[in-house]
Amino acid sequence: MNKITVGLEERSYPVFITEKMVTTFPCSFKELFNKKKCVLVTNSTIAKLYSKVIAAWQQELNFALHVMSDGEKHKTVKTWNEVIDTFIAHQLDRSDYVIALGGGVVGDIAGFAAAAYMRGIDYVQVPTTLLAMVDSSVGGKTAVDHPRGKNLIGAFHQPRGVWADLSFLETLPKREFIGGCAELFKYGFIGGQEIFSFIKNNSQKLIDGEADVLMEGIKKSVETKARIVGEDEKEAGNRALLNFGHTFAHALEQFYGFEGLIHGEALIWGMLCACELGSRNMTMLSTHKAEYRKLLCQLPLPALPYEPEPHLLYRAMFADKKASGGKLRFVLPSVPGKAVVVKDVSEKRVMDTLESVLVKKTSAFLNRSQPLS
Ligand code: NAD
Ligand code: GLY
């Protein structure tokens, strides 16, 4: 078992990364919250797959269960409102708490409901996807989508703890697992030389889900995220680095109406775009291209549902929360393990990047001249 602390003074909390310890979680929650009331929020897929786990936990914790529909397209104000209705129906008060059992969608919605209900009640995250383990369950960003933009409505609200058990990954579809690998690989671009080398040297083992390497990869990712969040909780500065590839990814997700391309897949394309733009904008030296290419090209390139329209993607980018004063800001690679936040990138350079990576698929970074999907 690994324990990492997100250091935020009186709001500090532990992230436990365990294996086959799911049955012990209720005991930890009881210790943390004594006999308080609780609602467990999950989705229909997890409720079915883990019905026995949920029933066993319910025996110990006596919670009310809220099962939401599965999928990013349900990450809406409507679903959030239904979660709040359940809190009200079960008369949760300010001293009660919420368990978010699921991937990033459940975690973001349950977290946002906990953030807003009675101006904020406690919640814990139990991530069940790789993406949620390495990223979304940690750091306190909670939100729902709006048709005009990803995660447009939300709040910063830190959980009281995160319990991530690798055994949940046994049922995770490969496509979702690869999406999680994308978020894990992201830390190679922002988390320093050591994690960059670790991911580069173990990329295939990570993708194959080799248990020891995966545990180490999750641990290093969470350590990186905990460090960054501990230094800049509300994204006044360096936390923006965690959005490497995300300005492009969120625009793609919005363009496709939050269907057909999952977040981690959009992120693979987003990181390719960030590298291409970094190359065009010269934040990244050509000497590092080969290393970055080696890293990203390990991830299978997902098919895009249909050809995207660069001008619409460009417009969608202005809904990005890093945009400020009508100007876009991009997180671009520099040396291995390091990225920089860049303002004032010309529209032409961004459009050329979108065109070459996503439409013509002739990115200089990818060094390929044939369409990839
Ligand atoms: P998800 O929550 O939609 O889960 C992916 C799919 O896997 C779903 O169909 C889900 O039902 C299924 N699933 C979950 N656990 C499973 C398991 N153990 N076995 C089988 N199936 C399982 O998607 P995600 O990739 O976990 O998260 C993506 C979301 O996270 C996006 O909305 C993204 O914006 C958000 N996100 C938030 C942050 C943050 O800091 N808050 C960071 C990154 C991403
Ligand atoms: N995933 C971006 C963040 O947590 O800041």
XYZ file of C-alpha atoms and ligand atoms in Angstrom:
422
model
C 0.000 0.000 0.000
C 1.154 3.532 -0.762
C 0.009 6.645 1.053
C 0.574 10.088 -0.403
C -0.528 13.284 1.293
C -1.977 16.244 -0.544
C -0.610 19.025 1.640
C -3.146 21.809 2.060
C -2.707 22.662 5.737
C -5.943 21.985 7.635
C -7.517 20.567 4.463
C -4.683 18.103 3.801
C -5.785 14.578 2.975
C -4.384 11.142 2.204
C -4.443 9.280 -1.089
C -4.197 5.522 -0.501
C -3.159 3.341 -3.413
C -3.922 -0.256 -2.536
C -4.425 -3.675 -4.031
C -7.265 -5.989 -3.070
C -8.206 -3.975 0.026
C -11.662 -2.863 -1.067
C -13.393 -4.742 1.775
C -11.513 -2.652 4.333
C -12.687 0.721 3.000
C -15.892 0.996 5.114
C -13.765 0.630 8.225
C -11.624 3.602 7.123
C -14.721 5.677 6.352
C -16.198 4.854 9.768
C -12.974 5.936 11.425
C -13.003 9.209 9.521
C -16.682 10.040 9.868
C -17.839 8.113 12.932
C -21.567 7.325 12.563
C -22.490 10.087 10.180
C -25.073 9.639 7.417
C -23.901 9.076 3.901
C -24.964 8.843 0.244
C -22.903 6.721 -2.128
C -22.964 8.055 -5.693
C -22.074 5.723 -8.535
C -23.254 4.945 -12.058
C -25.297 2.138 -13.591
C -22.256 0.250 -14.928
C -20.406 0.173 -11.634
C -23.572 -0.499 -9.649
C -24.005 -3.661 -11.722
C -20.371 -4.785 -11.862
C -19.754 -4.152 -8.171
C -23.203 -4.920 -6.729
C -21.704 -7.318 -4.170
C -19.068 -4.831 -3.027
C -21.690 -2.091 -2.730
C -24.077 -4.385 -0.824
C -21.309 -5.386 1.601
C -20.324 -1.753 2.167
C -23.980 -0.821 2.649
C -24.304 -3.378 5.428
C -21.519 -1.630 7.291
C -22.252 1.987 6.453
C -26.006 1.982 5.877
C -25.826 4.584 3.110
C -28.434 5.661 0.578
C -27.452 4.760 -2.960
C -27.658 7.170 -5.892
C -27.105 5.520 -9.284
C -26.655 7.951 -12.159
C -26.607 7.186 -15.885
C -23.251 6.286 -17.350
C -21.303 8.534 -19.694
C -19.800 11.974 -20.211
C -23.005 13.125 -21.892
C -24.687 12.807 -18.484
C -22.132 15.055 -16.798
C -24.712 17.820 -16.738
C -26.486 20.215 -14.403
C -29.538 17.935 -14.676
C -27.674 14.898 -13.316
C -26.037 17.044 -10.647
C -29.503 18.271 -9.616
C -30.719 14.683 -9.281
C -27.809 13.900 -6.957
C -28.722 16.925 -4.831
C -32.361 15.693 -4.765
C -31.111 12.424 -3.262
C -29.157 14.324 -0.589
C -32.329 16.228 0.272
C -34.510 13.103 0.234
C -32.132 11.451 2.695
C -31.896 14.569 4.820
C -28.129 14.853 4.747
C -26.974 17.696 6.935
C -23.705 19.593 7.069
C -22.001 16.927 9.171
C -22.804 14.088 6.745
C -20.747 12.896 3.800
C -20.713 11.486 0.281
C -18.818 8.585 -1.275
C -18.014 8.966 -4.980
C -17.485 5.469 -6.393
C -16.558 5.573 -10.060
C -14.509 7.189 -12.756
C -13.914 10.867 -13.363
C -17.503 11.572 -14.350
C -18.981 10.226 -11.100
C -16.169 11.848 -9.085
C -16.626 15.261 -10.699
C -20.426 15.243 -10.294
C -20.556 13.802 -6.772
C -17.762 16.183 -5.751
C -19.602 19.166 -7.205
C -22.824 18.108 -5.474
C -20.909 17.841 -2.179
C -19.338 21.248 -2.864
C -22.688 22.962 -3.377
C -25.019 21.151 -0.978
C -25.479 23.314 2.123
C -22.436 25.280 0.879
C -20.205 22.254 1.178
C -20.227 18.859 2.860
C -17.501 16.230 3.088
C -16.860 13.617 0.445
C -14.378 10.861 -0.318
C -13.259 9.625 -3.697
C -13.058 5.938 -4.576
C -11.780 6.018 -8.165
C -12.485 2.967 -10.294
C -10.772 3.984 -13.564
C -7.069 4.476 -14.153
C -7.734 8.047 -15.239
C -9.546 8.823 -12.005
C -6.799 7.153 -9.941
C -3.977 9.172 -11.469
C -5.780 12.443 -11.913
C -9.421 13.330 -11.395
C -9.913 11.952 -7.857
C -7.052 14.095 -6.529
C -6.928 17.870 -6.354
C -10.498 18.953 -5.652
C -11.625 20.091 -9.082
C -15.312 19.275 -9.414
C -17.584 20.219 -12.294
C -20.248 19.489 -14.880
C -20.146 20.219 -18.595
C -22.186 22.779 -20.516
C -23.010 22.318 -24.229
C -20.742 25.326 -24.856
C -17.784 24.042 -22.905
C -16.252 21.287 -20.859
C -16.328 21.560 -17.037
C -17.726 25.093 -17.328
C -19.732 24.909 -14.102
C -17.982 23.726 -10.971
C -16.052 24.431 -7.815
C -12.808 23.652 -6.054
C -13.737 21.318 -3.204
C -11.120 18.975 -1.795
C -12.128 15.454 -0.745
C -11.336 14.205 2.781
C -9.430 11.310 1.285
C -8.943 9.143 -1.781
C -8.997 5.345 -1.709
C -7.722 3.893 -5.004
C -7.610 0.123 -5.289
C -6.026 -1.436 -8.344
C -8.409 -4.402 -8.298
C -11.124 -2.169 -9.809
C -9.035 -2.017 -12.967
C -9.601 -5.733 -13.624
C -13.027 -4.970 -15.114
C -12.060 -1.744 -16.892
C -12.404 -1.961 -20.696
C -9.075 -1.677 -22.520
C -10.186 1.496 -24.278
C -10.747 3.198 -20.915
C -7.476 1.819 -19.585
C -5.568 3.349 -22.514
C -7.361 6.647 -21.859
C -6.038 6.472 -18.300
C -2.538 5.712 -19.609
C -2.784 8.944 -21.621
C -3.390 10.925 -18.430
C -0.546 9.026 -16.729
C 1.805 9.718 -19.658
C 0.869 13.410 -19.332
C 2.858 13.521 -16.090
C 5.943 12.624 -18.122
C 5.650 15.976 -19.876
C 5.202 18.065 -16.728
C 6.451 16.174 -13.675
C 10.226 16.321 -14.096
C 12.996 14.256 -15.633
C 12.594 11.304 -13.247
C 8.941 10.542 -14.050
C 9.627 11.241 -17.725
C 12.369 8.557 -17.752
C 10.240 6.149 -15.729
C 7.354 6.391 -18.190
C 9.626 6.300 -21.222
C 11.425 3.188 -19.956
C 8.248 1.408 -18.871
C 5.700 2.620 -21.401
C 4.822 -0.807 -22.769
C 4.607 -2.391 -19.323
C 2.270 0.405 -18.242
C 0.077 -0.095 -21.299
C 0.064 -3.857 -20.655
C -1.042 -3.157 -17.088
C 1.874 -4.956 -15.398
C 0.877 -4.712 -11.749
C 4.129 -3.561 -10.091
C 4.965 -1.019 -12.770
C 1.390 0.241 -12.809
C 1.395 0.703 -9.031
C 4.638 2.679 -9.334
C 3.269 4.736 -12.245
C 0.091 5.614 -10.335
C 2.147 6.491 -7.253
C 4.492 8.769 -9.195
C 1.564 10.444 -10.969
C -0.287 11.106 -7.707
C 2.921 12.383 -6.070
C 3.348 14.805 -8.966
C -0.255 15.958 -8.798
C -0.155 16.279 -4.982
C 2.984 18.424 -5.229
C 1.514 20.727 -7.858
C -1.873 21.060 -6.111
C -0.131 21.636 -2.761
C 1.727 24.578 -4.303
C -1.142 26.048 -6.312
C -4.569 24.770 -5.285
C -6.695 27.224 -7.285
C -4.618 27.325 -10.480
C -3.133 30.781 -10.078
C 0.103 29.492 -11.594
C 1.733 26.092 -12.028
C -1.444 24.019 -11.684
C -2.180 25.033 -15.279
C 0.590 22.584 -16.238
C -1.747 19.730 -15.312
C -3.767 20.773 -18.329
C -1.023 19.763 -20.757
C -2.856 18.689 -23.939
C -6.229 19.600 -22.424
C -6.941 22.850 -24.294
C -7.041 20.802 -27.494
C -8.670 17.766 -25.830
C -11.544 19.722 -24.298
C -12.207 21.481 -27.616
C -12.377 18.090 -29.346
C -14.740 16.671 -26.726
C -16.996 19.712 -27.062
C -16.832 19.540 -30.871
C -18.044 15.919 -30.817
C -20.840 16.743 -28.332
C -19.191 14.696 -25.543
C -19.816 11.444 -27.422
C -17.704 9.119 -29.534
C -14.328 10.215 -28.204
C -13.587 9.598 -24.539
C -11.586 12.119 -22.504
C -8.364 10.074 -22.477
C -8.569 9.571 -26.242
C -9.119 13.270 -26.806
C -6.080 13.797 -24.604
C -3.866 11.623 -26.838
C -4.753 13.884 -29.762
C -4.434 16.908 -27.495
C -0.906 15.976 -26.442
C 0.069 15.411 -30.079
C -1.259 18.892 -30.869
C 0.609 20.381 -27.889
C 3.860 18.791 -29.096
C 3.266 19.975 -32.636
C 2.514 23.502 -31.449
C 5.530 23.363 -29.124
C 7.640 22.447 -32.103
C 6.177 25.198 -34.320
C 6.387 27.720 -31.474
C 9.928 26.606 -30.591
C 9.277 26.051 -26.886
C 10.615 22.568 -27.549
C 13.931 21.928 -29.222
C 14.017 19.576 -32.179
C 16.550 17.442 -30.244
C 13.743 16.329 -27.926
C 11.275 15.522 -30.659
C 12.369 11.903 -30.947
C 11.952 11.278 -27.207
C 8.495 12.823 -27.129
C 7.487 10.977 -30.234
C 8.689 7.692 -28.753
C 6.621 8.301 -25.653
C 3.373 9.346 -27.327
C 3.494 6.907 -30.203
C 3.319 3.999 -27.736
C -0.310 4.947 -27.143
C -2.638 3.605 -29.827
C -3.954 6.558 -31.781
C -7.754 6.627 -31.451
C -9.945 7.153 -34.494
C -11.795 10.468 -34.608
C -15.579 10.032 -35.071
C -15.440 12.241 -38.202
C -13.163 14.943 -39.537
C -13.012 17.900 -37.167
C -13.344 21.501 -38.312
C -10.349 23.541 -37.133
C -12.168 26.874 -37.010
C -14.839 25.389 -34.719
C -12.170 23.797 -32.519
C -10.366 27.119 -32.344
C -13.572 28.833 -31.275
C -14.267 26.120 -28.681
C -10.851 26.769 -27.140
C -12.018 30.149 -25.900
C -14.302 28.347 -23.428
C -11.101 26.928 -21.894
C -10.633 28.107 -18.330
C -7.026 29.045 -19.035
C -8.220 31.624 -21.583
C -8.126 35.053 -20.041
C -8.970 38.500 -21.365
C -10.033 36.909 -24.661
C -6.570 35.359 -25.121
C -5.711 31.692 -25.245
C -2.949 30.203 -23.110
C -1.297 26.930 -24.041
C 0.751 24.464 -22.015
C 3.586 23.445 -24.324
C 6.474 21.018 -23.881
C 9.971 22.309 -23.339
C 12.688 19.892 -22.122
C 11.735 16.316 -21.078
C 9.620 16.450 -17.925
C 8.993 20.149 -18.219
C 6.292 22.244 -19.853
C 5.662 25.963 -19.991
C 2.550 28.127 -20.147
C 2.617 30.272 -23.283
C 0.437 33.270 -24.132
C 0.219 35.100 -27.410
C 0.428 32.148 -29.773
C -0.749 33.376 -33.158
C -4.071 32.127 -34.485
C -2.310 30.970 -37.640
C 0.099 28.785 -35.718
C -2.752 27.157 -33.784
C -4.826 26.680 -36.943
C -1.837 25.190 -38.774
C -1.323 22.804 -35.862
C -4.967 21.699 -35.880
C -4.891 21.298 -39.634
C -1.684 19.265 -39.732
C -2.360 16.983 -36.728
C -6.097 16.470 -36.860
C -7.120 16.980 -40.457
C -4.237 16.203 -42.775
C -2.482 14.079 -40.159
C 0.858 15.137 -41.563
C 2.219 16.504 -38.315
C 5.947 17.209 -38.372
C 5.992 15.945 -34.833
C 4.487 12.609 -35.793
C 6.751 12.469 -38.810
C 4.144 10.630 -40.815
C 2.751 11.552 -44.170
C -0.059 9.021 -44.403
C -3.447 9.388 -42.703
C -3.438 7.490 -39.425
C -7.084 6.658 -38.986
P -15.772 7.803 -16.821
O -16.027 8.228 -15.460
O -16.790 8.117 -17.856
O -15.455 6.253 -16.839
C -15.188 5.638 -18.048
C -16.089 4.413 -18.302
O -15.592 3.337 -17.523
C -17.532 4.600 -17.915
O -18.351 3.933 -18.831
C -17.601 3.925 -16.550
O -18.885 3.451 -16.235
C -16.657 2.781 -16.752
N -16.036 2.265 -15.540
C -15.567 2.967 -14.489
N -14.930 2.158 -13.650
C -15.020 0.915 -14.156
C -14.541 -0.350 -13.739
N -13.795 -0.486 -12.638
N -14.822 -1.430 -14.505
C -15.529 -1.283 -15.673
N -15.991 -0.115 -16.119
C -15.730 0.975 -15.368
O -14.408 8.439 -17.388
P -12.962 8.676 -16.758
O -12.030 8.466 -17.866
O -12.781 7.953 -15.484
O -12.994 10.226 -16.388
C -13.167 11.203 -17.358
C -13.774 12.411 -16.716
O -12.883 12.899 -15.720
C -14.017 13.540 -17.675
O -15.277 14.086 -17.447
C -12.940 14.540 -17.327
O -13.318 15.860 -17.595
C -12.783 14.308 -15.859
N -11.489 14.731 -15.319
C -11.499 15.478 -14.187
C -10.315 15.867 -13.618
C -10.317 16.630 -12.328
O -9.262 17.099 -11.903
N -11.451 16.755 -11.662
C -9.091 15.488 -14.202
C -9.119 14.718 -15.359
C -10.335 14.332 -15.911
N -6.576 17.771 -14.292
C -6.300 19.158 -14.105
C -6.215 19.579 -12.681
O -6.531 18.854 -11.781
O -5.826 20.682 -12.425
